[in-house]
Amino acid sequence: MLCWICGNTAGTGEHKLKASDMRSEFGSVSQKNPLYYNSKLHKNVRINSIKKSSIIKSNALICENCNTSRTSQDDRAWEAMSEYLRSGRVCLKRGSTINLQKVFPGKTKSRMLNVHLYFVKQFGCVIKEFGIPIEINNFSDAILNRTPHPKVFISFGASNGILTGSTDVEIASLNGKCAFATWFYVVGNVAINIMYSNENLKRQGLINSWHPSTVTKQIKLATYI
Ligand SMILES: [Zn+2]
């Protein structure tokens, strides 16, 4: 299989939920302290290792270079933001704000582009794995060129803390094309809503959403239950 990002020979699957997010929620996972994975297709699949288990990795393979050096700064930016959001320094309630200057002092714009590209990578893996009818080339171009995907928006919010994982992607089509797609990436009581919008209509979900083109240092939180 070829890497969906750069076209080279691929051999690795991206963690569906970042390994650091899983470790911070579940602690160390081992044969003595296993984790159980559930989805529509899989029930109670035992996980003995976050690093090695294949069930928690995407089937959409990418190459070693894209999985490590090309996107490592994006991974690190999300890791830092994820830690910040769950550290108690943000009141996780609808209408609360995240002050991005406190998350990434002096580097707000570049680090938030990294966060955006982290979710562009995650979204691309989901599109590829499940054959979702959204043009994948715009996702790989964004990562290769280090530029924002113009149609991918993110909102940040609070969850009820019950689920850690990602949801299915819900799609709304118009004239046979995907007009809007939405899914959630959830770590404990923090939820990220990742959206694709191929239209100019003001979707409810896009209110308070964030995009790298948005000139703001404050992001308003939503509530997802
Ligand atoms: Zn690659």
mmCIF file of C-alpha atoms and ligand atoms in Angstrom:
data_model
loop_
_atom_site.group_PDB
_atom_site.id
_atom_site.type_symbol
_atom_site.label_atom_id
_atom_site.label_comp_id
_atom_site.label_asym_id
_atom_site.label_seq_id
_atom_site.Cartn_x
_atom_site.Cartn_y
_atom_site.Cartn_z
ATOM 1 C CA MET A 1 0.000 0.000 0.000
ATOM 2 C CA LEU A 2 1.156 3.526 -0.731
ATOM 3 C CA CYS A 3 1.266 6.371 1.767
ATOM 4 C CA TRP A 4 -1.842 8.518 1.241
ATOM 5 C CA ILE A 5 0.141 11.629 2.130
ATOM 6 C CA CYS A 6 3.253 11.419 -0.066
ATOM 7 C CA GLY A 7 2.772 8.334 -2.284
ATOM 8 C CA ASN A 8 5.817 6.432 -1.033
ATOM 9 C CA THR A 9 5.653 2.846 0.186
ATOM 10 C CA ALA A 10 3.680 2.807 3.407
ATOM 11 C CA GLY A 11 4.058 0.542 6.387
ATOM 12 C CA THR A 12 2.706 2.200 9.494
ATOM 13 C CA GLY A 13 -0.733 3.072 10.780
ATOM 14 C CA GLU A 14 -1.379 6.250 12.711
ATOM 15 C CA HIS A 15 -2.865 5.829 16.194
ATOM 16 C CA LYS A 16 -6.571 6.665 15.908
ATOM 17 C CA LEU A 17 -6.239 8.402 19.244
ATOM 18 C CA LYS A 18 -2.798 9.773 19.997
ATOM 19 C CA ALA A 19 -0.788 7.403 22.183
ATOM 20 C CA SER A 20 -0.023 10.211 24.653
ATOM 21 C CA ASP A 21 -3.769 10.938 24.989
ATOM 22 C CA MET A 22 -4.442 7.276 25.713
ATOM 23 C CA ARG A 23 -1.618 7.036 28.236
ATOM 24 C CA SER A 24 -2.738 10.134 30.073
ATOM 25 C CA GLU A 25 -6.290 8.794 30.339
ATOM 26 C CA PHE A 26 -5.549 5.144 31.059
ATOM 27 C CA GLY A 27 -2.074 5.120 32.532
ATOM 28 C CA SER A 28 0.308 2.366 31.588
ATOM 29 C CA VAL A 29 -1.329 -0.466 29.680
ATOM 30 C CA SER A 30 0.181 -3.945 29.834
ATOM 31 C CA GLN A 31 -0.709 -7.631 29.983
ATOM 32 C CA LYS A 32 -1.390 -7.177 33.681
ATOM 33 C CA ASN A 33 -3.297 -3.952 33.133
ATOM 34 C CA PRO A 34 -5.043 -4.347 29.762
ATOM 35 C CA LEU A 35 -7.472 -2.021 28.058
ATOM 36 C CA TYR A 36 -10.601 -3.145 26.190
ATOM 37 C CA TYR A 37 -11.515 -1.617 22.855
ATOM 38 C CA ASN A 38 -15.103 -1.343 21.669
ATOM 39 C CA SER A 39 -16.635 -0.187 18.409
ATOM 40 C CA LYS A 40 -19.605 -1.147 16.244
ATOM 41 C CA LEU A 41 -17.518 -3.900 14.663
ATOM 42 C CA HIS A 42 -15.353 -4.961 17.595
ATOM 43 C CA LYS A 43 -16.382 -5.830 21.121
ATOM 44 C CA ASN A 44 -14.029 -5.971 24.104
ATOM 45 C CA VAL A 45 -10.834 -6.452 22.130
ATOM 46 C CA ARG A 46 -8.031 -6.771 24.647
ATOM 47 C CA ILE A 47 -5.168 -4.287 24.329
ATOM 48 C CA ASN A 48 -1.908 -5.182 26.068
ATOM 49 C CA SER A 49 0.175 -2.398 24.574
ATOM 50 C CA ILE A 50 -0.747 1.072 23.344
ATOM 51 C CA LYS A 51 2.380 1.130 21.203
ATOM 52 C CA LYS A 52 1.904 -2.232 19.496
ATOM 53 C CA SER A 53 -1.826 -2.939 19.357
ATOM 54 C CA SER A 54 -3.084 -2.742 15.764
ATOM 55 C CA ILE A 55 -6.783 -2.291 16.602
ATOM 56 C CA ILE A 56 -6.140 1.243 17.847
ATOM 57 C CA LYS A 57 -4.267 2.210 14.683
ATOM 58 C CA SER A 58 -5.708 3.303 11.362
ATOM 59 C CA ASN A 59 -5.795 0.842 8.467
ATOM 60 C CA ALA A 60 -4.937 3.713 6.159
ATOM 61 C CA LEU A 61 -1.191 3.300 6.086
ATOM 62 C CA ILE A 62 1.341 6.064 5.856
ATOM 63 C CA CYS A 63 5.104 5.909 5.394
ATOM 64 C CA GLU A 64 7.683 6.095 8.161
ATOM 65 C CA ASN A 65 8.773 9.590 7.165
ATOM 66 C CA CYS A 66 5.224 10.992 7.175
ATOM 67 C CA ASN A 67 4.459 9.240 10.447
ATOM 68 C CA THR A 68 7.507 10.635 12.186
ATOM 69 C CA SER A 69 9.564 13.575 10.961
ATOM 70 C CA ARG A 70 7.056 15.188 8.579
ATOM 71 C CA THR A 71 4.267 15.428 11.147
ATOM 72 C CA SER A 72 6.070 15.227 14.497
ATOM 73 C CA GLN A 73 5.697 18.949 15.186
ATOM 74 C CA ASP A 74 1.950 18.613 14.589
ATOM 75 C CA ASP A 75 1.794 15.665 17.000
ATOM 76 C CA ARG A 76 3.712 17.603 19.642
ATOM 77 C CA ALA A 77 1.511 20.690 19.294
ATOM 78 C CA TRP A 78 -1.645 18.645 19.822
ATOM 79 C CA GLU A 79 -0.034 16.798 22.730
ATOM 80 C CA ALA A 80 0.715 20.139 24.405
ATOM 81 C CA MET A 81 -2.756 21.542 23.765
ATOM 82 C CA SER A 82 -4.440 18.342 24.905
ATOM 83 C CA GLU A 83 -2.471 18.454 28.161
ATOM 84 C CA TYR A 84 -3.315 22.118 28.659
ATOM 85 C CA LEU A 85 -7.044 21.569 28.126
ATOM 86 C CA ARG A 86 -7.139 18.716 30.639
ATOM 87 C CA SER A 87 -4.887 20.379 33.198
ATOM 88 C CA GLY A 88 -7.672 22.285 34.959
ATOM 89 C CA ARG A 89 -6.429 25.622 33.618
ATOM 90 C CA VAL A 90 -9.464 25.912 31.350
ATOM 91 C CA CYS A 91 -13.010 25.848 32.704
ATOM 92 C CA LEU A 92 -14.571 23.174 30.516
ATOM 93 C CA LYS A 93 -17.986 24.743 30.087
ATOM 94 C CA ARG A 94 -19.918 26.113 27.155
ATOM 95 C CA GLY A 95 -18.989 29.739 26.565
ATOM 96 C CA SER A 96 -15.660 29.536 28.435
ATOM 97 C CA THR A 97 -12.681 30.635 26.412
ATOM 98 C CA ILE A 98 -9.284 29.184 25.697
ATOM 99 C CA ASN A 99 -6.599 31.844 25.656
ATOM 100 C CA LEU A 100 -4.286 30.536 22.936
ATOM 101 C CA GLN A 101 -1.461 32.813 24.055
ATOM 102 C CA LYS A 102 -1.353 30.863 27.299
ATOM 103 C CA VAL A 103 -1.345 27.519 25.483
ATOM 104 C CA PHE A 104 1.429 28.510 23.074
ATOM 105 C CA PRO A 105 3.129 31.672 24.394
ATOM 106 C CA GLY A 106 4.652 33.673 21.538
ATOM 107 C CA LYS A 107 3.950 30.933 18.986
ATOM 108 C CA THR A 108 0.173 30.921 18.758
ATOM 109 C CA LYS A 109 -0.173 31.103 14.980
ATOM 110 C CA SER A 110 2.408 28.473 14.034
ATOM 111 C CA ARG A 111 1.494 26.016 16.790
ATOM 112 C CA MET A 112 -2.213 26.288 16.084
ATOM 113 C CA LEU A 113 -1.475 25.531 12.416
ATOM 114 C CA ASN A 114 0.298 22.416 13.734
ATOM 115 C CA VAL A 115 -2.816 21.484 15.744
ATOM 116 C CA HIS A 116 -4.963 22.001 12.638
ATOM 117 C CA LEU A 117 -2.636 19.815 10.552
ATOM 118 C CA TYR A 118 -2.684 17.105 13.240
ATOM 119 C CA PHE A 119 -6.449 16.825 12.796
ATOM 120 C CA VAL A 120 -6.114 17.079 9.004
ATOM 121 C CA LYS A 121 -3.870 14.000 9.231
ATOM 122 C CA GLN A 122 -6.362 12.192 11.483
ATOM 123 C CA PHE A 123 -9.264 13.132 9.205
ATOM 124 C CA GLY A 124 -7.341 11.982 6.112
ATOM 125 C CA CYS A 125 -6.699 8.589 7.725
ATOM 126 C CA VAL A 126 -10.424 8.209 8.472
ATOM 127 C CA ILE A 127 -11.403 9.234 4.910
ATOM 128 C CA LYS A 128 -8.941 6.750 3.444
ATOM 129 C CA GLU A 129 -9.802 3.886 5.810
ATOM 130 C CA PHE A 130 -13.570 4.125 5.380
ATOM 131 C CA GLY A 131 -13.718 5.312 1.767
ATOM 132 C CA ILE A 132 -15.554 8.508 2.685
ATOM 133 C CA PRO A 133 -16.358 10.481 -0.488
ATOM 134 C CA ILE A 134 -14.204 13.515 0.268
ATOM 135 C CA GLU A 135 -11.272 14.531 -1.940
ATOM 136 C CA ILE A 136 -8.164 13.195 -0.151
ATOM 137 C CA ASN A 137 -5.650 15.188 -2.238
ATOM 138 C CA ASN A 138 -6.515 18.419 -0.441
ATOM 139 C CA PHE A 139 -5.627 16.708 2.845
ATOM 140 C CA SER A 140 -2.250 15.446 1.634
ATOM 141 C CA ASP A 141 -1.476 18.809 -0.018
ATOM 142 C CA ALA A 142 -2.140 20.646 3.251
ATOM 143 C CA ILE A 143 0.295 18.377 5.117
ATOM 144 C CA LEU A 144 2.952 18.390 2.390
ATOM 145 C CA ASN A 145 2.803 22.173 1.890
ATOM 146 C CA ARG A 146 2.271 23.029 5.579
ATOM 147 C CA THR A 147 -0.794 25.082 4.680
ATOM 148 C CA PRO A 148 -4.307 25.033 6.179
ATOM 149 C CA HIS A 149 -6.965 22.863 4.599
ATOM 150 C CA PRO A 150 -9.519 25.528 3.595
ATOM 151 C CA LYS A 151 -12.525 23.317 4.346
ATOM 152 C CA VAL A 152 -11.543 21.707 7.654
ATOM 153 C CA PHE A 153 -12.800 23.414 10.821
ATOM 154 C CA ILE A 154 -12.381 22.455 14.461
ATOM 155 C CA SER A 155 -14.292 23.303 17.570
ATOM 156 C CA PHE A 156 -13.151 22.580 21.085
ATOM 157 C CA GLY A 157 -15.448 21.659 23.920
ATOM 158 C CA ALA A 158 -16.360 19.659 26.963
ATOM 159 C CA SER A 159 -17.556 16.085 27.023
ATOM 160 C CA ASN A 160 -19.173 14.107 29.816
ATOM 161 C CA GLY A 161 -15.959 12.166 30.396
ATOM 162 C CA ILE A 162 -17.505 8.752 29.705
ATOM 163 C CA LEU A 163 -15.969 8.075 26.305
ATOM 164 C CA THR A 164 -12.384 8.227 25.168
ATOM 165 C CA GLY A 165 -12.004 7.531 21.474
ATOM 166 C CA SER A 166 -13.338 8.794 18.191
ATOM 167 C CA THR A 167 -16.808 8.667 16.720
ATOM 168 C CA ASP A 168 -17.949 7.657 13.259
ATOM 169 C CA VAL A 169 -18.055 10.379 10.643
ATOM 170 C CA GLU A 170 -21.544 11.682 9.866
ATOM 171 C CA ILE A 171 -22.005 12.954 6.350
ATOM 172 C CA ALA A 172 -24.557 15.204 4.664
ATOM 173 C CA SER A 173 -24.554 15.006 0.871
ATOM 174 C CA LEU A 174 -25.784 17.458 -1.717
ATOM 175 C CA ASN A 175 -26.061 16.508 -5.417
ATOM 176 C CA GLY A 176 -24.060 13.340 -4.794
ATOM 177 C CA LYS A 177 -21.161 15.183 -3.148
ATOM 178 C CA CYS A 178 -20.247 15.382 0.495
ATOM 179 C CA ALA A 179 -21.386 18.833 1.604
ATOM 180 C CA PHE A 180 -20.658 18.492 5.285
ATOM 181 C CA ALA A 181 -18.964 15.893 7.469
ATOM 182 C CA THR A 182 -18.512 15.863 11.217
ATOM 183 C CA TRP A 183 -16.875 13.622 13.818
ATOM 184 C CA PHE A 184 -15.482 13.814 17.326
ATOM 185 C CA TYR A 185 -12.119 13.036 18.895
ATOM 186 C CA VAL A 186 -12.654 12.617 22.627
ATOM 187 C CA VAL A 187 -10.130 12.397 25.450
ATOM 188 C CA GLY A 188 -11.804 12.165 28.841
ATOM 189 C CA ASN A 189 -13.712 15.369 29.412
ATOM 190 C CA VAL A 190 -12.345 17.163 26.348
ATOM 191 C CA ALA A 191 -13.931 16.737 22.937
ATOM 192 C CA ILE A 192 -12.773 18.035 19.600
ATOM 193 C CA ASN A 193 -15.317 18.319 16.811
ATOM 194 C CA ILE A 194 -13.662 18.080 13.408
ATOM 195 C CA MET A 195 -15.750 19.262 10.493
ATOM 196 C CA TYR A 196 -15.492 19.411 6.731
ATOM 197 C CA SER A 197 -17.669 21.989 5.025
ATOM 198 C CA ASN A 198 -17.872 22.152 1.252
ATOM 199 C CA GLU A 199 -20.410 24.925 1.156
ATOM 200 C CA ASN A 200 -20.913 28.483 2.252
ATOM 201 C CA LEU A 201 -24.029 27.769 4.276
ATOM 202 C CA LYS A 202 -23.685 28.657 7.937
ATOM 203 C CA ARG A 203 -23.990 25.270 9.542
ATOM 204 C CA GLN A 204 -24.921 25.164 13.212
ATOM 205 C CA GLY A 205 -21.791 23.143 13.949
ATOM 206 C CA LEU A 206 -19.513 25.783 12.463
ATOM 207 C CA ILE A 207 -20.572 28.433 14.988
ATOM 208 C CA ASN A 208 -17.580 28.994 17.294
ATOM 209 C CA SER A 209 -15.473 26.702 15.154
ATOM 210 C CA TRP A 210 -11.863 27.591 14.569
ATOM 211 C CA HIS A 211 -9.747 27.668 11.395
ATOM 212 C CA PRO A 212 -6.143 28.871 10.991
ATOM 213 C CA SER A 213 -7.426 31.786 8.892
ATOM 214 C CA THR A 214 -9.383 33.043 11.904
ATOM 215 C CA VAL A 215 -7.502 35.905 13.486
ATOM 216 C CA THR A 216 -8.177 35.287 17.131
ATOM 217 C CA LYS A 217 -6.302 34.491 20.289
ATOM 218 C CA GLN A 218 -9.453 33.333 22.069
ATOM 219 C CA ILE A 219 -11.537 30.265 21.242
ATOM 220 C CA LYS A 220 -14.979 29.769 22.722
ATOM 221 C CA LEU A 221 -15.789 26.325 24.038
ATOM 222 C CA ALA A 222 -18.829 24.341 23.040
ATOM 223 C CA THR A 223 -20.511 21.584 25.063
ATOM 224 C CA TYR A 224 -21.011 18.114 23.645
ATOM 225 C CA ILE A 225 -22.879 15.512 25.606
HETATM 226 ZN ZN ZN B 1 4.455 9.410 3.269
#
